[in-house]
PDB file of C-alpha atoms in Angstrom:
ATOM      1  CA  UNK A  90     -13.434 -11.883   3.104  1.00 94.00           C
ATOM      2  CA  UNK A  91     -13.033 -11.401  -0.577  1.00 96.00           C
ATOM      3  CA  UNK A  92     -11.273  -8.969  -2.865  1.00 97.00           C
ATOM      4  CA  UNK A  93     -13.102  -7.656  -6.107  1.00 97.00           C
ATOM      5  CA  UNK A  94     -12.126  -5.440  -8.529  1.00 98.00           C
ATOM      6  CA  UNK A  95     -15.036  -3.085  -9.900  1.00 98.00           C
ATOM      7  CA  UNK A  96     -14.963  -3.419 -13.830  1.00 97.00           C
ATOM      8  CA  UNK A  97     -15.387   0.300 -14.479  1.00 97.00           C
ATOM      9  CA  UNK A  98     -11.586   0.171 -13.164  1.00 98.00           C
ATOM     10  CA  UNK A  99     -10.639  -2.576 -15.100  1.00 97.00           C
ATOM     11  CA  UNK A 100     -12.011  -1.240 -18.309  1.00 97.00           C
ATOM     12  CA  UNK A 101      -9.515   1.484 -17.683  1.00 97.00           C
ATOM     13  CA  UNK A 102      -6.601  -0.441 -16.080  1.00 97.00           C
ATOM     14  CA  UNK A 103      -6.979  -3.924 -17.628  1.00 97.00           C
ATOM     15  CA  UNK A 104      -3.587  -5.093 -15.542  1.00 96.00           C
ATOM     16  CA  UNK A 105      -4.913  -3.767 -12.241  1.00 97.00           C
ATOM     17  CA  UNK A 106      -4.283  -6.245  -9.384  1.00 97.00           C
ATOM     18  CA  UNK A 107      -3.769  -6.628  -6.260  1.00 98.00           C
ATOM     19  CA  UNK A 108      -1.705  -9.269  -3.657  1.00 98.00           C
ATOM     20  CA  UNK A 109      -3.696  -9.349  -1.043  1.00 98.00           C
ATOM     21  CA  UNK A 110      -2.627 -11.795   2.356  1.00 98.00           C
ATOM     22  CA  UNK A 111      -4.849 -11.949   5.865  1.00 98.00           C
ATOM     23  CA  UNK A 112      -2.779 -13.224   8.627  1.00 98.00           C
ATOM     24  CA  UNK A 113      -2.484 -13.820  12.045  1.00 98.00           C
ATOM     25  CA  UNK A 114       0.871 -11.503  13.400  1.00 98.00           C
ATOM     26  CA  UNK A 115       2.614 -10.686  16.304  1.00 96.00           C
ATOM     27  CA  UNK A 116       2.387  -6.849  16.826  1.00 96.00           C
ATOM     28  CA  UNK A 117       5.702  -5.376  18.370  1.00 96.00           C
ATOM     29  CA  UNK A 118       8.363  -3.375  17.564  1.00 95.00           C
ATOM     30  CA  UNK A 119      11.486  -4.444  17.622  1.00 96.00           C
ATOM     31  CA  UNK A 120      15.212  -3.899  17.339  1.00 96.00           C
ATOM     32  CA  UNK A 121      15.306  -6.031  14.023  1.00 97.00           C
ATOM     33  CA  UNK A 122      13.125  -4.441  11.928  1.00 97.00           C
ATOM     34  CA  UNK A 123      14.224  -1.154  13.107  1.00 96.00           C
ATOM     35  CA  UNK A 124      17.378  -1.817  11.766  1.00 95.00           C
ATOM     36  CA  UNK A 125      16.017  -2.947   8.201  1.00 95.00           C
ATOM     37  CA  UNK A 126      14.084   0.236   8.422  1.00 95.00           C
ATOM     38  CA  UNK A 127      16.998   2.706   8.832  1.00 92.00           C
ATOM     39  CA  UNK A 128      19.265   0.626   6.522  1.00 92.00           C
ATOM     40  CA  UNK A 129      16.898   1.058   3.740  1.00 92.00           C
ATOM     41  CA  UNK A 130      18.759   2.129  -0.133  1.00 89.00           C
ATOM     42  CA  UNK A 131      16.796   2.878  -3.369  1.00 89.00           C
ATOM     43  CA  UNK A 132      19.594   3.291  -6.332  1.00 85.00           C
ATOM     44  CA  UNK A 133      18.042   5.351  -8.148  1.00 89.00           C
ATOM     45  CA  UNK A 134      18.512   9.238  -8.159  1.00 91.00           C
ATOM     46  CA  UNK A 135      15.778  11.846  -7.150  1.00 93.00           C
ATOM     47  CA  UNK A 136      15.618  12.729 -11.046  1.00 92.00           C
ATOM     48  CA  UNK A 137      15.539   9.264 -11.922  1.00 92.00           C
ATOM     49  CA  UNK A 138      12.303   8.221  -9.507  1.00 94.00           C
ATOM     50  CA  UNK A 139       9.393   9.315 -12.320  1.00 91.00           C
ATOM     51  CA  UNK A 140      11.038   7.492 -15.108  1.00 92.00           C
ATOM     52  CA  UNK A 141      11.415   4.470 -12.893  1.00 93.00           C
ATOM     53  CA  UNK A 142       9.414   1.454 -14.609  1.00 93.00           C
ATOM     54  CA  UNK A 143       7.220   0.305 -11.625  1.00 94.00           C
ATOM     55  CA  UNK A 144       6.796   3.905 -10.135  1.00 95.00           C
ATOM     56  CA  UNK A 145       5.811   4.942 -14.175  1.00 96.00           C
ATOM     57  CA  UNK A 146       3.184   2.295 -14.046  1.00 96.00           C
ATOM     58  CA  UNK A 147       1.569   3.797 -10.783  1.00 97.00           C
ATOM     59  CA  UNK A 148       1.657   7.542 -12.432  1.00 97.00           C
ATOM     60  CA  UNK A 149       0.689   6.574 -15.403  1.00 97.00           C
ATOM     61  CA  UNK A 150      -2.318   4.734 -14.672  1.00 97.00           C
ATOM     62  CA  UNK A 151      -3.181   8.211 -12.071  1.00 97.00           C
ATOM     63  CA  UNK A 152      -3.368   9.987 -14.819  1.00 97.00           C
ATOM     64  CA  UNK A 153      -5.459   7.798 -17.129  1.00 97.00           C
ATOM     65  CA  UNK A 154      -7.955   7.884 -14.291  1.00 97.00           C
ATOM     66  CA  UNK A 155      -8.179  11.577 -14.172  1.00 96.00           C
ATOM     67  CA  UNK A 156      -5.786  11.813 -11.443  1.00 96.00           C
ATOM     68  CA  UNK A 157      -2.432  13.712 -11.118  1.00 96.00           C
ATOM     69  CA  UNK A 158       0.128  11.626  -9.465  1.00 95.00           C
ATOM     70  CA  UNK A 159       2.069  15.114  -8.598  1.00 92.00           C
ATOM     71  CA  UNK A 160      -0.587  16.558  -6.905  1.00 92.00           C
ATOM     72  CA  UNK A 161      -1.672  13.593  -5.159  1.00 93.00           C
ATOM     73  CA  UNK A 162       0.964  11.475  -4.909  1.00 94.00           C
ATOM     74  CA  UNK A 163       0.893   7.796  -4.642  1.00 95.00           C
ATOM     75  CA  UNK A 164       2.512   6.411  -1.394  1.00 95.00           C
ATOM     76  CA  UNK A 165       5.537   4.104  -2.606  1.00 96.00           C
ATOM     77  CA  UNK A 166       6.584   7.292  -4.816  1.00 96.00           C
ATOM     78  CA  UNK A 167       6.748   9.509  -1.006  1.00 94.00           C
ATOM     79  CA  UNK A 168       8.369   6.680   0.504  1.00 95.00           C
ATOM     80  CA  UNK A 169      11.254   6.553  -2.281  1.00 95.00           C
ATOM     81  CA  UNK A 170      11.458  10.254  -1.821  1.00 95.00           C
ATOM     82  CA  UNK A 171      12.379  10.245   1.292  1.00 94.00           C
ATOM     83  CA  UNK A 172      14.941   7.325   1.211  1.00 94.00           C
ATOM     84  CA  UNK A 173      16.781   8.867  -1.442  1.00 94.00           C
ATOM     85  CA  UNK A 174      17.165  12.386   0.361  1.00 92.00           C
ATOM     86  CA  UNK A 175      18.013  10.483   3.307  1.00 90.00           C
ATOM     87  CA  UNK A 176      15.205  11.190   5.440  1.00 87.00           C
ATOM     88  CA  UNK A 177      14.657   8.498   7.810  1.00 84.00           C
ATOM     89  CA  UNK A 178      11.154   7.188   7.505  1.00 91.00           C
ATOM     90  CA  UNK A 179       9.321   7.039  11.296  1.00 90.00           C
ATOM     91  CA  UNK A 180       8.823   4.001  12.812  1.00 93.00           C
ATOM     92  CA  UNK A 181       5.353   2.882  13.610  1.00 94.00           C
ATOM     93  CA  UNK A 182       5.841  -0.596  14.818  1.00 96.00           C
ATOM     94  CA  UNK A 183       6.702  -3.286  12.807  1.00 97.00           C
ATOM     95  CA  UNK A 184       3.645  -4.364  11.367  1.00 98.00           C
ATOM     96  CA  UNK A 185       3.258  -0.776   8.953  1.00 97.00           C
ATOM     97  CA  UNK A 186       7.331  -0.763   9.239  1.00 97.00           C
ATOM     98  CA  UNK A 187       7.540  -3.765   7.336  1.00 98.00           C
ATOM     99  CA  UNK A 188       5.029  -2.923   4.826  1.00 98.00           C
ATOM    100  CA  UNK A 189       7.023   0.886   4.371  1.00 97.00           C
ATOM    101  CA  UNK A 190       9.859  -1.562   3.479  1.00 97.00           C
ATOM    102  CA  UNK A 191       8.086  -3.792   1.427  1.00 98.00           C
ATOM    103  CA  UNK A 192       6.878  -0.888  -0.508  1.00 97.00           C
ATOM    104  CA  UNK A 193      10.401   0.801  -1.200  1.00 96.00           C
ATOM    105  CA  UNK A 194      11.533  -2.448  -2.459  1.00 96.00           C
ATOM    106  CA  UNK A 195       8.661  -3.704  -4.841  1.00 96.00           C
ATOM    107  CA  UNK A 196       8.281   0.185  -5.239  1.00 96.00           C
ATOM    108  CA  UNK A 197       4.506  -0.250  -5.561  1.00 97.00           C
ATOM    109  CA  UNK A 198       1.965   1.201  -2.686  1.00 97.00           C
ATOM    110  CA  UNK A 199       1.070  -1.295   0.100  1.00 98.00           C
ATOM    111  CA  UNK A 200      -1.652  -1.213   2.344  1.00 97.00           C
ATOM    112  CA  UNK A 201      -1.678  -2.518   6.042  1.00 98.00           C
ATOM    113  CA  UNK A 202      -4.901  -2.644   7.565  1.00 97.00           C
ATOM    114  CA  UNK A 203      -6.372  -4.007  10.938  1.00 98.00           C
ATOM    115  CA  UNK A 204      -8.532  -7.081   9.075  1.00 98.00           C
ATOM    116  CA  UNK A 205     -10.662  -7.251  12.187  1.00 97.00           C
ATOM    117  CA  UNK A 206     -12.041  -3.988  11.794  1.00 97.00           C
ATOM    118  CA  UNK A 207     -13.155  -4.013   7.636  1.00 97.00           C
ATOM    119  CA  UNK A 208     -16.936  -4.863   7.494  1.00 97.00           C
ATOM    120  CA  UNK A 209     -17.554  -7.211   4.900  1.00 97.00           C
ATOM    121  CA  UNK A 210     -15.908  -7.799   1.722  1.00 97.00           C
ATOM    122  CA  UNK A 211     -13.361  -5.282  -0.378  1.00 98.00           C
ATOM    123  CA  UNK A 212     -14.268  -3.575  -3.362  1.00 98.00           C
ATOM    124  CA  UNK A 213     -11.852  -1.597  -5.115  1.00 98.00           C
ATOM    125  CA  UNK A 214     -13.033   0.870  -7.250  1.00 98.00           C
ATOM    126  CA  UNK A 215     -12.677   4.261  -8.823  1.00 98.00           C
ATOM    127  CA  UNK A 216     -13.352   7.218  -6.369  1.00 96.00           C
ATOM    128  CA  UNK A 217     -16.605   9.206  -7.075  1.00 95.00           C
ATOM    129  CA  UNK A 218     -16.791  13.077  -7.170  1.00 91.00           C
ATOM    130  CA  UNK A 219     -17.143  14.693  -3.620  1.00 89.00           C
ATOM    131  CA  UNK A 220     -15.824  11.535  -1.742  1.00 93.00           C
ATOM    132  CA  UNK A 221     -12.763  12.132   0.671  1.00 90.00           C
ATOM    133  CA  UNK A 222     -10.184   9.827   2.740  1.00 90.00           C
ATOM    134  CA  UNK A 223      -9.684  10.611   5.774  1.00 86.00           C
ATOM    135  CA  UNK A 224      -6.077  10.468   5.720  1.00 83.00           C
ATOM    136  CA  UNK A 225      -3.659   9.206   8.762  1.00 82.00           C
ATOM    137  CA  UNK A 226      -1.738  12.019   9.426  1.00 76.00           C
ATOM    138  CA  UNK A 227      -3.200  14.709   6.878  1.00 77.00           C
ATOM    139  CA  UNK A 228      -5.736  16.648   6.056  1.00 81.00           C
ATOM    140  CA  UNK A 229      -8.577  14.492   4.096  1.00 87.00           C
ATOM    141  CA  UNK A 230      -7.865  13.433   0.645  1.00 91.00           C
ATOM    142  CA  UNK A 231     -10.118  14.258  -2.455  1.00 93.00           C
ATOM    143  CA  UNK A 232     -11.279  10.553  -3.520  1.00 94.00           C
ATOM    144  CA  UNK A 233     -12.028  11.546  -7.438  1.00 96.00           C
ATOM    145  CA  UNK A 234     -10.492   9.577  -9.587  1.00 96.00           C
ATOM    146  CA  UNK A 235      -8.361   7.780  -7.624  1.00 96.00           C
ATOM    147  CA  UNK A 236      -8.646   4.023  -6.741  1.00 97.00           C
ATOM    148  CA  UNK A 237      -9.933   3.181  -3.491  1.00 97.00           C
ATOM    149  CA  UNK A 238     -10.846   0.614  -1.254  1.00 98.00           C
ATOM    150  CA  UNK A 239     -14.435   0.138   0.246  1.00 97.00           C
ATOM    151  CA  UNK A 240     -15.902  -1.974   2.538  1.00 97.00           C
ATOM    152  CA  UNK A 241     -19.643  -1.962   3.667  1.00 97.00           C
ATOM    153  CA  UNK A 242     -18.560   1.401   6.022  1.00 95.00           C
ATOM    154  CA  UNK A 243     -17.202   3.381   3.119  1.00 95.00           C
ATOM    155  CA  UNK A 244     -13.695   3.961   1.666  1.00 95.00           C
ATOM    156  CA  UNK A 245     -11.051   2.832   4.083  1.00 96.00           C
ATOM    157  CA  UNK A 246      -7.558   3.202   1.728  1.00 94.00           C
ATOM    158  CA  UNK A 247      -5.906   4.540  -1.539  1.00 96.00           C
ATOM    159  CA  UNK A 248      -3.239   3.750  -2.926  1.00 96.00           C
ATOM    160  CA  UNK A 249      -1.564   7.066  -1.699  1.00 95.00           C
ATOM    161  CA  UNK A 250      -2.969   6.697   1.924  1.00 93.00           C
ATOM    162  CA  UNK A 251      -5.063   4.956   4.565  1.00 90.00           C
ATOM    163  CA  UNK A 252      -7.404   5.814   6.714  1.00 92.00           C
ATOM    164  CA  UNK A 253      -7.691   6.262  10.503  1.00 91.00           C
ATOM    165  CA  UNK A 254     -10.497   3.804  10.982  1.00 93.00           C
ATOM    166  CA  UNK A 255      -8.821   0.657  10.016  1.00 95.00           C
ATOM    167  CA  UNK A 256      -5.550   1.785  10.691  1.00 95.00           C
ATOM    168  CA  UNK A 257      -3.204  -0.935  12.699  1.00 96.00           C
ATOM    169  CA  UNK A 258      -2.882  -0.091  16.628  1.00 95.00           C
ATOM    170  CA  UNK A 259      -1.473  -2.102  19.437  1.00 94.00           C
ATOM    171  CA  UNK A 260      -4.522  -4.144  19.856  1.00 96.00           C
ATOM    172  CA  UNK A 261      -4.422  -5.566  16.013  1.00 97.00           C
ATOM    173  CA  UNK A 262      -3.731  -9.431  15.708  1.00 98.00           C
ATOM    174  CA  UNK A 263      -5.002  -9.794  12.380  1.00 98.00           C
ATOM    175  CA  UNK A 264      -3.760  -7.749   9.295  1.00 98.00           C
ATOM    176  CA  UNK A 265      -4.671  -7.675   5.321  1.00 98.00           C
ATOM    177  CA  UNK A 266      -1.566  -6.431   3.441  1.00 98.00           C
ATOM    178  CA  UNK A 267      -2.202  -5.531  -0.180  1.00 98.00           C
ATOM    179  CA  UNK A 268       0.354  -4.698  -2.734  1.00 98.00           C
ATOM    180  CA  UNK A 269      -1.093  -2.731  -5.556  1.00 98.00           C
ATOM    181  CA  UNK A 270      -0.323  -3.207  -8.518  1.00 97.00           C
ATOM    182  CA  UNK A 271      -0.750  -1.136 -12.031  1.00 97.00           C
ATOM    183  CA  UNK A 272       0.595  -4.012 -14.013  1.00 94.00           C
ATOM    184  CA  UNK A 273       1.360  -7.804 -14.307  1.00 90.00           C
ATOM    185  CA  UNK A 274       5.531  -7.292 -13.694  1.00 88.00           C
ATOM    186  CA  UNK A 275       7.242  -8.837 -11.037  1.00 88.00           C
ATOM    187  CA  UNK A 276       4.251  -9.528  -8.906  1.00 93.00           C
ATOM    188  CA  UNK A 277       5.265 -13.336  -8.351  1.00 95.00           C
ATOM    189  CA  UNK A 278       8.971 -11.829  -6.649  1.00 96.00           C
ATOM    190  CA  UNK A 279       6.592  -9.606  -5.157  1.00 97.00           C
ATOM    191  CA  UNK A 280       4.002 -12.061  -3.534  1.00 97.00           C
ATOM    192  CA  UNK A 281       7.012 -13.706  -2.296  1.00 97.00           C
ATOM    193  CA  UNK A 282       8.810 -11.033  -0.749  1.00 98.00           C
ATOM    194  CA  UNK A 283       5.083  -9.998   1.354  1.00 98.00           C
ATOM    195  CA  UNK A 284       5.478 -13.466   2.835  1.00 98.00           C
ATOM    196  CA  UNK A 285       9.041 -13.810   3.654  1.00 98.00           C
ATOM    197  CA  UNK A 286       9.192 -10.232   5.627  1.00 98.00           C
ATOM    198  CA  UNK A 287       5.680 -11.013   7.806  1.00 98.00           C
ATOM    199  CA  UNK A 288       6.482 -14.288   8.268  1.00 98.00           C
ATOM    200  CA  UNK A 289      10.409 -13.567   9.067  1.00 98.00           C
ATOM    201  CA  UNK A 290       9.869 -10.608  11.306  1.00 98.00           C
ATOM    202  CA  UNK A 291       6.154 -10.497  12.507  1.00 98.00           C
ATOM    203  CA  UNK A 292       5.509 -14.862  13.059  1.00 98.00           C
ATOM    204  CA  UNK A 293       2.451 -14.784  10.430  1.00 98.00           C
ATOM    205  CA  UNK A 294       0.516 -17.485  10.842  1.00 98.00           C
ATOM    206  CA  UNK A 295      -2.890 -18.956   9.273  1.00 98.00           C
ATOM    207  CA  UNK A 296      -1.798 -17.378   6.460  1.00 98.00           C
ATOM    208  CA  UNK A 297      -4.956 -16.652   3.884  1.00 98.00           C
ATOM    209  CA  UNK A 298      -3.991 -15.684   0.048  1.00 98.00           C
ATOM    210  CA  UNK A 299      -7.393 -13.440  -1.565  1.00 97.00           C
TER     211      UNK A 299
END
């Protein structure tokens, strides 16, 4: 599997990247990173989340694509929501509960996916007009403008949500985690914080960097 960038999004967000990791995992859910999940801080204040550096990146690079990060809002900014106002986020196992954590701590959208069940390589480009997601959890998302990520069956993730059809069950095995990034900052600590929670809490193994 490979990971390419289109270069109509890169023309407009020459920093664009992505970490991107397929690995072998155990799928449970456990005590452990229950616990890391409910004991999850942000210190930042509920007026202070917008001006935040690496949420700011995210928004602003939303709206340079035509897309308005209020309206649809990227998925590390609802995440940090919620932790601040002390809403418990749900539990879904620890595979996705690990990447809800890693994305409240890098504070940049991540995307778990069931690896067995993309077709082909990942593209990640800009969404066309009349394209939709088809949201877990929520009615389908207008794909204009935002980034996406396509294999050879059609648009399976944005950085504001994923979609049922490569969505993680408890049959997956194999995942590809992606952190998405607007800019170049703090992506090494990033990278390394990816690989210390899978391989900590879910045993990744034949671990493949894209």
């Amino acid at each position: 599997m490979k990971i390419n960038i289109d270069s109509k999004l890169k023309e407009k967000l020459p920093e664009f990247n992505v970490i991107a990791y397929l690995m072998d995992v155990v799928n449970q859910t456990s005590e452990t990173v229950l616990n890391l999940l409910n004991d999850l801080e942000v210190d930042l204040k509920i007026e202070e989340v917008t001006t935040n550096p690496k949420i700011l990146e995210t928004r602003k690079g939303y709206k340079t694509l035509g897309k308005d990060p209020s309206h649809t809002r990227p998925a590390c900014e609802a995440l940090i929501r919620r932790v601040i106002k002390g809403t418990k986020l749900y539990s879904l196992g620890d595979l996705i509960d690990l990447g809800n954590i890693l994305s409240v701590k890098t504070k940049r959208s991540v995307c778990v996916v069931d690896a067995e069940k993309i077709v082909g390589d990942v593209l990640i480009r800009i969404g066309n007009e009349n394209e939709q997601i088809d949201a877990i959890n929520r009615m389908p998302i207008n794909a204009h403008n935002l980034p996406v990520y396509v294999d050879n069956e059609g648009i399976f993730g944005s950085p504001t949500s994923d979609t049922l059809r490569t969505a993680v069950n408890e049959f997956t095995k194999k995942i590809l985690v992606m952190v998405i990034c607007f800019s170049k900052k703090d992506t090494d600590e990033d990278e390394q914080l990816l690989l210390d929670l899978y391989q900590n809490f879910a045993d990744a193994k034949n671990i493949i960097k894209l």
